[in-house]
Short mmCIF file of N, CA and C in Angstrom, two decimals:
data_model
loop_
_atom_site.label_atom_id
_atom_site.label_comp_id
_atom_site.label_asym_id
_atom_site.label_seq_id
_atom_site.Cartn_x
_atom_site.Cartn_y
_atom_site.Cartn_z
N UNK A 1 2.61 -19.20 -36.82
CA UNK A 1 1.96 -18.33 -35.86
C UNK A 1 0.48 -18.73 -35.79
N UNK A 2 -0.04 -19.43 -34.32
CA UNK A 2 -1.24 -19.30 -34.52
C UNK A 2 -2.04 -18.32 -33.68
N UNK A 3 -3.01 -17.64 -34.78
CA UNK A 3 -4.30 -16.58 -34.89
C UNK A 3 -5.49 -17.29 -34.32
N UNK A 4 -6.21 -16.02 -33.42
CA UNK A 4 -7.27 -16.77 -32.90
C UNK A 4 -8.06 -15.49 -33.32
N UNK A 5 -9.29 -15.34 -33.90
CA UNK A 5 -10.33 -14.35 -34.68
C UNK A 5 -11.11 -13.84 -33.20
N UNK A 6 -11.23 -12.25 -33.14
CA UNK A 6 -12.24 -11.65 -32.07
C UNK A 6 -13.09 -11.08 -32.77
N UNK A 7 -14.32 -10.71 -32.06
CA UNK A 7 -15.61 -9.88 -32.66
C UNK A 7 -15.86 -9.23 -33.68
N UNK A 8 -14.66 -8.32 -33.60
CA UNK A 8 -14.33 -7.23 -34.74
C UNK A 8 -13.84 -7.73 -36.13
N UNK A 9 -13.40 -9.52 -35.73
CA UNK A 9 -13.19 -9.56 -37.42
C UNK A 9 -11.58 -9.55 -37.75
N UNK A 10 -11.00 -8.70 -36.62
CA UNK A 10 -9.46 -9.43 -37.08
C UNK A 10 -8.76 -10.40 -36.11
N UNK A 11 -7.85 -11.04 -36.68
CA UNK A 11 -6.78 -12.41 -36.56
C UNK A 11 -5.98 -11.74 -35.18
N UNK A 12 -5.90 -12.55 -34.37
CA UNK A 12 -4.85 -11.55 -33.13
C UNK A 12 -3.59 -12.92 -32.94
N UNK A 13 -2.43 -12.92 -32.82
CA UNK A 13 -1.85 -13.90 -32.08
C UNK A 13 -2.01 -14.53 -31.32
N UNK A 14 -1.97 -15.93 -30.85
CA UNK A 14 -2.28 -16.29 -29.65
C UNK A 14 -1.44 -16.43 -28.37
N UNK A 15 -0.27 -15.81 -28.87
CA UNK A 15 0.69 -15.59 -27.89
C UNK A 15 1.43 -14.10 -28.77
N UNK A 16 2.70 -13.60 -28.07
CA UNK A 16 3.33 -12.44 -28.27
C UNK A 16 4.45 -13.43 -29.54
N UNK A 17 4.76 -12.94 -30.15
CA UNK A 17 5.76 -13.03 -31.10
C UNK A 17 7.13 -13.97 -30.51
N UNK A 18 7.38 -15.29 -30.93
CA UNK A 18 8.53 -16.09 -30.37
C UNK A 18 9.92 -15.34 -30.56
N UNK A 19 10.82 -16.27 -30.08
CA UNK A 19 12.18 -15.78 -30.33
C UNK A 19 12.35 -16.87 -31.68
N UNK A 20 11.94 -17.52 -31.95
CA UNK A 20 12.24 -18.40 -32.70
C UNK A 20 11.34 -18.12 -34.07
N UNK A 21 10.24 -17.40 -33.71
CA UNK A 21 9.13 -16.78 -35.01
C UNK A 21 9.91 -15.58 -35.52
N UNK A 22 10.54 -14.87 -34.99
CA UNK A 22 11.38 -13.79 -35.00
C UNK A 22 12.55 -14.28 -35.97
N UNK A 23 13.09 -14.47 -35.07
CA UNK A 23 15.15 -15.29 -36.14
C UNK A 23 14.13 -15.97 -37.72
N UNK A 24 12.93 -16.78 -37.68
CA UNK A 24 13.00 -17.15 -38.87
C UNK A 24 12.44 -16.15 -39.76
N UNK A 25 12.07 -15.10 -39.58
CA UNK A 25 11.23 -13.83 -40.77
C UNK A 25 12.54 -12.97 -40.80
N UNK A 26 13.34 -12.68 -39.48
CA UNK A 26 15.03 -11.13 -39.44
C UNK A 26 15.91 -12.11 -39.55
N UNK A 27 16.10 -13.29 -39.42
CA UNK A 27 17.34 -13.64 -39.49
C UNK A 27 18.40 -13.29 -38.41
N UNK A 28 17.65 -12.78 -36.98
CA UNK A 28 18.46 -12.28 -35.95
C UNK A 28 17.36 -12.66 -34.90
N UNK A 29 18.20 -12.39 -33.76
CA UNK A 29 17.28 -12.33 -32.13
C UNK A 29 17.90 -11.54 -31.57
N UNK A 30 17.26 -10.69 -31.17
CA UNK A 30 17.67 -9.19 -30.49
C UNK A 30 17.80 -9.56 -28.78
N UNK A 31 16.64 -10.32 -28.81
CA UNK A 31 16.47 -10.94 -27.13
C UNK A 31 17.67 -10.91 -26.25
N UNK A 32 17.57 -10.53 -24.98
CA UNK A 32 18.49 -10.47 -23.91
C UNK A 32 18.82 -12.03 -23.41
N UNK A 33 17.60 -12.62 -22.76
CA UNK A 33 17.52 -13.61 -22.75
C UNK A 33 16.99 -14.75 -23.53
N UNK A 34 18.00 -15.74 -24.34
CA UNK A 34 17.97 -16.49 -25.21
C UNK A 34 17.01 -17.77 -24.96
N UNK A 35 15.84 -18.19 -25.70
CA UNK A 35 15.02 -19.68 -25.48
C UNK A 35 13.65 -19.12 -26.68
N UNK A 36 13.85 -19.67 -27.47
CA UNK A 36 13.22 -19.98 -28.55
C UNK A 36 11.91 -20.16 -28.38
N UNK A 37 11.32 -19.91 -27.13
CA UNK A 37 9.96 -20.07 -26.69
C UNK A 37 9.10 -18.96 -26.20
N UNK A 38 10.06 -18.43 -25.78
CA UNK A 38 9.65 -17.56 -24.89
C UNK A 38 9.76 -16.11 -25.80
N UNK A 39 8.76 -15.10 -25.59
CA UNK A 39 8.56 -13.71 -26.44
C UNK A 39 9.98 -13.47 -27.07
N UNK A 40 10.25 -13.00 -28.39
CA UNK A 40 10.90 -12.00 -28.73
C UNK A 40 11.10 -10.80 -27.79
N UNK A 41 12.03 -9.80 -27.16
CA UNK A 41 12.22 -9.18 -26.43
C UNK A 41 12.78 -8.43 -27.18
N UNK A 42 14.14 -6.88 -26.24
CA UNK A 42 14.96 -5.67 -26.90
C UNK A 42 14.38 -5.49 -28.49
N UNK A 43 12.54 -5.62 -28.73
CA UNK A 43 12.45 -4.75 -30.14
C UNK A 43 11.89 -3.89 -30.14
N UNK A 44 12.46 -3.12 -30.99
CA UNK A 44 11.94 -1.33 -31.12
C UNK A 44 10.80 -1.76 -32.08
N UNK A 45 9.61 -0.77 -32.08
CA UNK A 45 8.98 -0.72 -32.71
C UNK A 45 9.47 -0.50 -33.90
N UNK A 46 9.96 -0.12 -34.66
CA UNK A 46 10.66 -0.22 -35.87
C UNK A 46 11.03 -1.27 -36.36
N UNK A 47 11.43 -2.62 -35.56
CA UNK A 47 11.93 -3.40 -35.98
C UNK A 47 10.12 -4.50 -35.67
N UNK A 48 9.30 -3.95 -35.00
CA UNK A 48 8.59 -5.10 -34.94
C UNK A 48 7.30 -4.35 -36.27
N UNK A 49 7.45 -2.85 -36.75
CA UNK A 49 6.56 -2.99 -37.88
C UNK A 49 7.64 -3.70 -39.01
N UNK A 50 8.62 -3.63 -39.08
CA UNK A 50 9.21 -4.50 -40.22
C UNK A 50 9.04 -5.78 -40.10
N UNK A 51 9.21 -6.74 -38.86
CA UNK A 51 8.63 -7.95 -38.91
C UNK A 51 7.41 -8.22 -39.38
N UNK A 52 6.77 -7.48 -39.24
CA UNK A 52 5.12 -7.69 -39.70
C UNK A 52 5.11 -7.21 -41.40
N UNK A 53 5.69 -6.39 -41.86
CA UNK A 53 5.94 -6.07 -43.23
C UNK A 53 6.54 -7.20 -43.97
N UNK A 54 7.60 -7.65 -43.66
CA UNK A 54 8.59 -9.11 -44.02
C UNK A 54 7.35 -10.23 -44.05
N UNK A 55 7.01 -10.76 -42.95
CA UNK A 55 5.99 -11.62 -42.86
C UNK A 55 4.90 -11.86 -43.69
N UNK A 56 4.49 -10.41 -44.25
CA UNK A 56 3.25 -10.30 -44.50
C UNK A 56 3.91 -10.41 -46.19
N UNK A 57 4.72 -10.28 -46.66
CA UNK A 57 5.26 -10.83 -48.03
C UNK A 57 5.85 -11.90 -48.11
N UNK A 58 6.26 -12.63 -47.06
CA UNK A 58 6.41 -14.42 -46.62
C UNK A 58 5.10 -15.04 -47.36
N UNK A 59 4.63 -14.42 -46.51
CA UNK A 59 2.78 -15.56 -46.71
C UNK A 59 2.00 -14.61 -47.82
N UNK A 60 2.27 -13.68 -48.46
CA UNK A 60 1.75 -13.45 -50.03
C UNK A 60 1.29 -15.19 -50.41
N UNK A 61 -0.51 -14.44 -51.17
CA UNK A 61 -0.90 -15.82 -51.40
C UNK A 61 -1.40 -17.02 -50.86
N UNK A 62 -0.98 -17.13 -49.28
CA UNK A 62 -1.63 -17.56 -48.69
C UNK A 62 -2.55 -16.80 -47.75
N UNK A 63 -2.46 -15.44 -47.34
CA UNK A 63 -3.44 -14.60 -46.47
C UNK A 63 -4.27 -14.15 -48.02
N UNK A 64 -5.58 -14.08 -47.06
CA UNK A 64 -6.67 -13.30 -47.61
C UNK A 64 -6.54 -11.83 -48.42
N UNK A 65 -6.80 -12.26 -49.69
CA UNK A 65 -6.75 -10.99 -50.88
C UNK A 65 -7.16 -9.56 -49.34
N UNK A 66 -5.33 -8.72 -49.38
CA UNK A 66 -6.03 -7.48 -48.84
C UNK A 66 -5.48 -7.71 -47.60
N UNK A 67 -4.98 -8.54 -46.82
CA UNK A 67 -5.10 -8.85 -45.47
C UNK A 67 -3.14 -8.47 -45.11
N UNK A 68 -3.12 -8.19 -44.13
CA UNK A 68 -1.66 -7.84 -43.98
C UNK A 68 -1.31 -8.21 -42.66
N UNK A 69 -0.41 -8.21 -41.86
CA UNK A 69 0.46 -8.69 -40.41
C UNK A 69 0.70 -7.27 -40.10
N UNK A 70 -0.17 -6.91 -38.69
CA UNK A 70 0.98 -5.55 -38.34
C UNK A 70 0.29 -5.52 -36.98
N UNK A 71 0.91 -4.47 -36.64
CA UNK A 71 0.57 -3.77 -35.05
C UNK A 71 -0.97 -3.76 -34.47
N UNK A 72 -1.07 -3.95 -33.34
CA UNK A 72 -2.47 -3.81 -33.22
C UNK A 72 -2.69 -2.25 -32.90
N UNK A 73 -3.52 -1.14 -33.05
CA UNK A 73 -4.19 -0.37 -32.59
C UNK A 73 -4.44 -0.78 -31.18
N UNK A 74 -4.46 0.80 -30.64
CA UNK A 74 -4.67 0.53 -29.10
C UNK A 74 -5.96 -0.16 -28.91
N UNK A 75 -6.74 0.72 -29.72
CA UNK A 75 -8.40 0.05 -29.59
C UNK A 75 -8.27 -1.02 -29.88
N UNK A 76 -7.49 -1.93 -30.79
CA UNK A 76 -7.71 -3.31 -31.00
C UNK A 76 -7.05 -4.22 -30.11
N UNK A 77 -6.14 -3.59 -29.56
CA UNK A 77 -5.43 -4.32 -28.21
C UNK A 77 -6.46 -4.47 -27.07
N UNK A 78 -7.01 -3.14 -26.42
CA UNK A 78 -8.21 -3.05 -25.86
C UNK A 78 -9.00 -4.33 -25.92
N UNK A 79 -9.57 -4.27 -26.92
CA UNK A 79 -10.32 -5.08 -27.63
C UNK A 79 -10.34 -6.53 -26.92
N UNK A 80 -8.95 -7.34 -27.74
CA UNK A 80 -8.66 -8.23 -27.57
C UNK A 80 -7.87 -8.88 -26.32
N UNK A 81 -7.47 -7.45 -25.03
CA UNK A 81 -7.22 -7.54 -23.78
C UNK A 81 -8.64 -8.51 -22.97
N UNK A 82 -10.06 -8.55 -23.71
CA UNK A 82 -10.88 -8.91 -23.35
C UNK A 82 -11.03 -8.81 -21.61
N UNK A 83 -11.15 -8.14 -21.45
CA UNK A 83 -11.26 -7.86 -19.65
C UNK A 83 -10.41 -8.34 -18.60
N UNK A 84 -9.32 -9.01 -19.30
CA UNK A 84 -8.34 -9.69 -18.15
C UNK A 84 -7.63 -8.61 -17.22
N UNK A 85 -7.54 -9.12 -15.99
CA UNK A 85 -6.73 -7.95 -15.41
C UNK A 85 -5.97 -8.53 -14.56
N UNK A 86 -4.90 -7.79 -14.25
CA UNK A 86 -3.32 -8.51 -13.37
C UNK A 86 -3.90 -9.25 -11.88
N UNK A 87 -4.33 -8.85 -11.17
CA UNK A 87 -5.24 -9.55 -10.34
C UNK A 87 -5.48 -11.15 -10.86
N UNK A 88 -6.27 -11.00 -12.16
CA UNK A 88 -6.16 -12.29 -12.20
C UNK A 88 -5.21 -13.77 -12.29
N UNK A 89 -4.04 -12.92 -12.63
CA UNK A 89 -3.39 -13.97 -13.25
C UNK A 89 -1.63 -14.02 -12.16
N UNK A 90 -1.61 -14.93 -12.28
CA UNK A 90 -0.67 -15.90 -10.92
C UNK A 90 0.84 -14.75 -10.60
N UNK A 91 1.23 -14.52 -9.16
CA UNK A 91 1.93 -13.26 -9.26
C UNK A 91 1.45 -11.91 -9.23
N UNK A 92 -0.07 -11.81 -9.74
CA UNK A 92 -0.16 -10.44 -10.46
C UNK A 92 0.61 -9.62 -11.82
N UNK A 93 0.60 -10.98 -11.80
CA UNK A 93 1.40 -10.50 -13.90
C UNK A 93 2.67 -10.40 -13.70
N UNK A 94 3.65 -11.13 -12.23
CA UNK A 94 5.00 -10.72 -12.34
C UNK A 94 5.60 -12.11 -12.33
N UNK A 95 6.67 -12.46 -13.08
CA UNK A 95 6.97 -13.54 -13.40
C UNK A 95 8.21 -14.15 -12.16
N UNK A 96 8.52 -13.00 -11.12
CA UNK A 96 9.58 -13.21 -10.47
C UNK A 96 10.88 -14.15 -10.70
N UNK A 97 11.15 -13.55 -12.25
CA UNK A 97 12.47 -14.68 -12.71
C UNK A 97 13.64 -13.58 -13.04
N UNK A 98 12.98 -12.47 -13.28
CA UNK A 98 14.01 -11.58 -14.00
C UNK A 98 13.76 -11.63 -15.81
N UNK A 99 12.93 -12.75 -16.15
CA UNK A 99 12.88 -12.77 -17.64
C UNK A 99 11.10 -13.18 -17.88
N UNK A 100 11.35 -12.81 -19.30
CA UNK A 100 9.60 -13.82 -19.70
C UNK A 100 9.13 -14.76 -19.72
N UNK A 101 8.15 -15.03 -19.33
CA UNK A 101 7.63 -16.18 -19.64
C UNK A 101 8.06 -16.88 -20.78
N UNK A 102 8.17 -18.41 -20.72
CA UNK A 102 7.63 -19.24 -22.23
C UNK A 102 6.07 -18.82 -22.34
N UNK A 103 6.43 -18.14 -23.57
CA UNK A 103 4.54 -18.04 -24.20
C UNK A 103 3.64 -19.11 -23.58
N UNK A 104 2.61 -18.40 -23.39
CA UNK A 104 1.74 -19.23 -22.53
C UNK A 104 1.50 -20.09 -21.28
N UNK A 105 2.82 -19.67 -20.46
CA UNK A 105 2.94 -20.21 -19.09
C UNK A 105 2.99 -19.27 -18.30
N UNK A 106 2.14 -17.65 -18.95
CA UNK A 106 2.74 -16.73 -17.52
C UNK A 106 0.98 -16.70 -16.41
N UNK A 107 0.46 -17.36 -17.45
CA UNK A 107 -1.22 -17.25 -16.32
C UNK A 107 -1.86 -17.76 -17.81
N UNK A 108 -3.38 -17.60 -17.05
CA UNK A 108 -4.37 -18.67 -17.82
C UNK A 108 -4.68 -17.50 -19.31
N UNK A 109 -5.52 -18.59 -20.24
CA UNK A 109 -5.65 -17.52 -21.39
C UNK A 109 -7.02 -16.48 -21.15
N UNK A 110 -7.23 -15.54 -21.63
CA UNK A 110 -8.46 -14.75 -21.71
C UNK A 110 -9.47 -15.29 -22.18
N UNK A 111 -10.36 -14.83 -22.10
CA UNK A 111 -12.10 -15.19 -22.95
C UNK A 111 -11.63 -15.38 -24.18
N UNK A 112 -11.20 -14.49 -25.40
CA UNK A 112 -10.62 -15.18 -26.50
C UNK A 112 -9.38 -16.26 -26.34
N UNK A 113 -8.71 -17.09 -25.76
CA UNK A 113 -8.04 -17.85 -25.70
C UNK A 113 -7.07 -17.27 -26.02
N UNK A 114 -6.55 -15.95 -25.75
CA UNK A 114 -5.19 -15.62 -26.24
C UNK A 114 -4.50 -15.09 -24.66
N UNK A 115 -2.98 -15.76 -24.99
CA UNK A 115 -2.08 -15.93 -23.47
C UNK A 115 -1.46 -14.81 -23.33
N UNK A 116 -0.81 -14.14 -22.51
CA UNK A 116 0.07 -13.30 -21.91
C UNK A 116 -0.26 -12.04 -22.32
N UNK A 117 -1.56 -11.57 -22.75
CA UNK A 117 -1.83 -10.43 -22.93
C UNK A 117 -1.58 -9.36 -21.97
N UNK A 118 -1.31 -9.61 -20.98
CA UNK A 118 -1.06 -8.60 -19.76
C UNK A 118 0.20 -9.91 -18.73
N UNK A 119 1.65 -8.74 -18.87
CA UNK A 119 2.35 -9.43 -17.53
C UNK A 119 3.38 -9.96 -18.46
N UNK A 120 3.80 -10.36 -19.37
CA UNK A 120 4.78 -11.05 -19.89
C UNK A 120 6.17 -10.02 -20.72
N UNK A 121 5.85 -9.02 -21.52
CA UNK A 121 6.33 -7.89 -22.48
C UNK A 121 5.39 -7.25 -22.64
N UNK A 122 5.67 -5.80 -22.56
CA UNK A 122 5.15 -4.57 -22.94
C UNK A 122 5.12 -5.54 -24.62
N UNK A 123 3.44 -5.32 -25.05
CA UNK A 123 3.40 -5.15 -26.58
C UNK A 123 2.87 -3.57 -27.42
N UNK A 124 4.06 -3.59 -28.51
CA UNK A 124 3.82 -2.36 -29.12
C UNK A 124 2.73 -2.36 -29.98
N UNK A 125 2.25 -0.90 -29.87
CA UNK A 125 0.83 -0.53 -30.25
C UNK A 125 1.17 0.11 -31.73
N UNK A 126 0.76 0.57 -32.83
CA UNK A 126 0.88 1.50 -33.65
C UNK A 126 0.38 3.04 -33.03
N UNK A 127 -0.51 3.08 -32.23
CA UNK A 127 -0.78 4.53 -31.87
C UNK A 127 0.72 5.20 -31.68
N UNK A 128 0.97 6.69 -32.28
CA UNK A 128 1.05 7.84 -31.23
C UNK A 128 1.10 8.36 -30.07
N UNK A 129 1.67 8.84 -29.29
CA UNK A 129 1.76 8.80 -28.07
C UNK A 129 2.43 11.09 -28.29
N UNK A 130 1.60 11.84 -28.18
CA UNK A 130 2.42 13.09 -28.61
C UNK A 130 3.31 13.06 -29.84
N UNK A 131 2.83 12.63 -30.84
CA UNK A 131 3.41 12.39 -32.09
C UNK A 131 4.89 12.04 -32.24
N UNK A 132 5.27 11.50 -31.24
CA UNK A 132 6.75 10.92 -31.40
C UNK A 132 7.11 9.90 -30.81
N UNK A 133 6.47 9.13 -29.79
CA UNK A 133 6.40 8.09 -28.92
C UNK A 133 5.42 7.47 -29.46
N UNK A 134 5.74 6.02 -29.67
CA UNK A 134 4.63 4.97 -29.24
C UNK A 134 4.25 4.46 -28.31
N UNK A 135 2.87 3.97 -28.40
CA UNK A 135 1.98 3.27 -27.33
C UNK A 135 2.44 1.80 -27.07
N UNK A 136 2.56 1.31 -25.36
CA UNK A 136 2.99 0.30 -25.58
C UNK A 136 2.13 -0.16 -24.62
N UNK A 137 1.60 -1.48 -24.17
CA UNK A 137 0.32 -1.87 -23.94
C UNK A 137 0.44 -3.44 -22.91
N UNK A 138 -0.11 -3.73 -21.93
CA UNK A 138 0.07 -5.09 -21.00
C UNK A 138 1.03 -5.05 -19.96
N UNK A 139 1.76 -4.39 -19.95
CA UNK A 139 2.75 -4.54 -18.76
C UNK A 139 3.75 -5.65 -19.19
N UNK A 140 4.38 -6.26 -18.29
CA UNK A 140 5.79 -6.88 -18.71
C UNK A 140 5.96 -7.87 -17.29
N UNK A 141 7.00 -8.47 -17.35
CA UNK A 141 7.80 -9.58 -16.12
C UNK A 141 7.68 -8.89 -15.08
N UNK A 142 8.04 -7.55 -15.17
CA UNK A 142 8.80 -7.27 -14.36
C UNK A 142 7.79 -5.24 -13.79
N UNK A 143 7.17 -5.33 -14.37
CA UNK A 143 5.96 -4.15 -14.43
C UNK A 143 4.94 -4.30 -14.81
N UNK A 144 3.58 -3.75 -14.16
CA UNK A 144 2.32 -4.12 -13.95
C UNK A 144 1.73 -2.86 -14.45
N UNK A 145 2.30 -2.00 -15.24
CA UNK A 145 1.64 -0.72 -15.04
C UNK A 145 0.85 -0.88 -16.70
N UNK A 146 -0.11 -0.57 -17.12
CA UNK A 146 -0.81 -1.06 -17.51
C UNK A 146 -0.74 -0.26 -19.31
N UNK A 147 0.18 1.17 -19.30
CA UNK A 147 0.45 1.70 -20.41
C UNK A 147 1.80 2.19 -20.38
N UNK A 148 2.55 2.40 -21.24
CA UNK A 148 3.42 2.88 -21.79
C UNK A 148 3.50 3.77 -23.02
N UNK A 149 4.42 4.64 -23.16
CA UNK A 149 5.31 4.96 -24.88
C UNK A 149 6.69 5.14 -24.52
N UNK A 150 6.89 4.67 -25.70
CA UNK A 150 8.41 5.03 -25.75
C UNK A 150 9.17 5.25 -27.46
N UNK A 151 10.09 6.00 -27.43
CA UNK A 151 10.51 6.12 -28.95
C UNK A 151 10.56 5.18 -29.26
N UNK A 152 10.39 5.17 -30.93
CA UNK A 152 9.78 3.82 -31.87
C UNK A 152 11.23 3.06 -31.98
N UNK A 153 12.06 3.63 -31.64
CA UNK A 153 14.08 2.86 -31.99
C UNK A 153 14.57 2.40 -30.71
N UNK A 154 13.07 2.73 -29.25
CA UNK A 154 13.89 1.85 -28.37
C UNK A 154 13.79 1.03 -28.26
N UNK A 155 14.89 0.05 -27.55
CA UNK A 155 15.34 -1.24 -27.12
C UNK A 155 15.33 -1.52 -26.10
N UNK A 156 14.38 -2.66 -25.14
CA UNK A 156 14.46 -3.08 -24.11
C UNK A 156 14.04 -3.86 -23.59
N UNK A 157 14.51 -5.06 -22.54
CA UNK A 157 14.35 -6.18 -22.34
C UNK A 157 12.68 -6.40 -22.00
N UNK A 158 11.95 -5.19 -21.75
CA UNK A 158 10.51 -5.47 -22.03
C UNK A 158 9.76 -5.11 -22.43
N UNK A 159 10.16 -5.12 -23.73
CA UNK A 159 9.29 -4.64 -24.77
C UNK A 159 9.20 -6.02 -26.16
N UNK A 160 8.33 -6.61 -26.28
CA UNK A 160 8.15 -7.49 -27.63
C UNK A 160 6.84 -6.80 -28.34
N UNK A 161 6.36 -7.41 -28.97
CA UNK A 161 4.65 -7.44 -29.44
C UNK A 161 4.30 -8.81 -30.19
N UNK A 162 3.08 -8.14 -30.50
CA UNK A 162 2.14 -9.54 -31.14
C UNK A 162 1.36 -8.69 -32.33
N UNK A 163 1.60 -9.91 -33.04
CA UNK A 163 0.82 -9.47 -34.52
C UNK A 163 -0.72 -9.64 -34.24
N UNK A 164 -1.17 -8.98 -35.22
CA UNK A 164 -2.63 -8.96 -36.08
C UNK A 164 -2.36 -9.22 -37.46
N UNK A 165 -3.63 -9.82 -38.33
CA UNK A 165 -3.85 -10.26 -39.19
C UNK A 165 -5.07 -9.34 -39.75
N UNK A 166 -5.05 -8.39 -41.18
CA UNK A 166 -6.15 -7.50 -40.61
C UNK A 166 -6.41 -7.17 -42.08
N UNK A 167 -7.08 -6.16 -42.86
CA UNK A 167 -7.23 -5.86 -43.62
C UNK A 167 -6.76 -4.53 -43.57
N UNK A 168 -5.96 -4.26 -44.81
CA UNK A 168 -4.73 -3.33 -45.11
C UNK A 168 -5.73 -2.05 -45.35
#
């Protein structure tokens, strides 16, 4: 997975979570549509804080004393959305295929160099959403709308996320 560092100091992905970064930490691909390139897809937030939990005891030892893999905060999504907006990017953030992008071919990267932050998969947030829904953040292939929640066990073809690298 490569991390690209913003202002604040933590590690963000530089793309959304592969199908192929995925199968090697779960040992599964939930994805609707199958290509090893393109986002992880159908994960519930449940299954994408356990990826980041799994991961983050993969690389024990090699991350920074303290440092862990997990969800971004809305504010840190914010953050690292760095001002891009659907306007900018080819389509208006819609991929007109029916599926996702291959990471990094759905429009150009942001000011931090990180791709598909908006337009490719809804990425899940750790926030709350009325204490039972999560926040889900960028829009998707196939929706431009710019927030979401949804229960943490649903499944759906547009929903993936992207890790952070952060201090626990």
């Amino acid at each position: 997975m490569v991390l690209v560092s913003v202002p604040s100091g933590i590690w963000v992905g530089k793309y959304e979570v592969t199908q192929a970064e995925y199968r090697k930490v779960m040992k599964s691909n939930p994805s609707k549509s199958v290509n090893d390139r393109q986002p992880v897809e159908q994960v519930a937030w449940n299954d994408a804080k356990e990826f980041c939990r799994k991961l983050t005891e993969m690389e024990r030892g090699k991350l920074p004393a303290g440092d862990v893999y997990t969800l971004p905060t809305e504010k840190q999504w914010t953050e690292f959305l760095g001002g891009q907006k659907f306007e900018d990017l080819p389509g208006g953030g819609l991929t007109g295929k029916g599926v996702p992008a291959v990471v990094g071919q759905s429009g150009p990267a942001n000011k931090f160099g990180l791709f598909d932050v908006l337009g490719n998969v809804w990425e899940w947030c750790l926030d709350d959403v009325e204490r039972v829904q999560k926040r889900l953040k960028g829009g998707a292939f196939k929706s431009t709308n710019s927030s979401a929640a949804l229960l943490p066990n649903t499944q759906s073809e547009i929903c993936g996320f992207r890790c952070i690298r952060a201090p626990q």
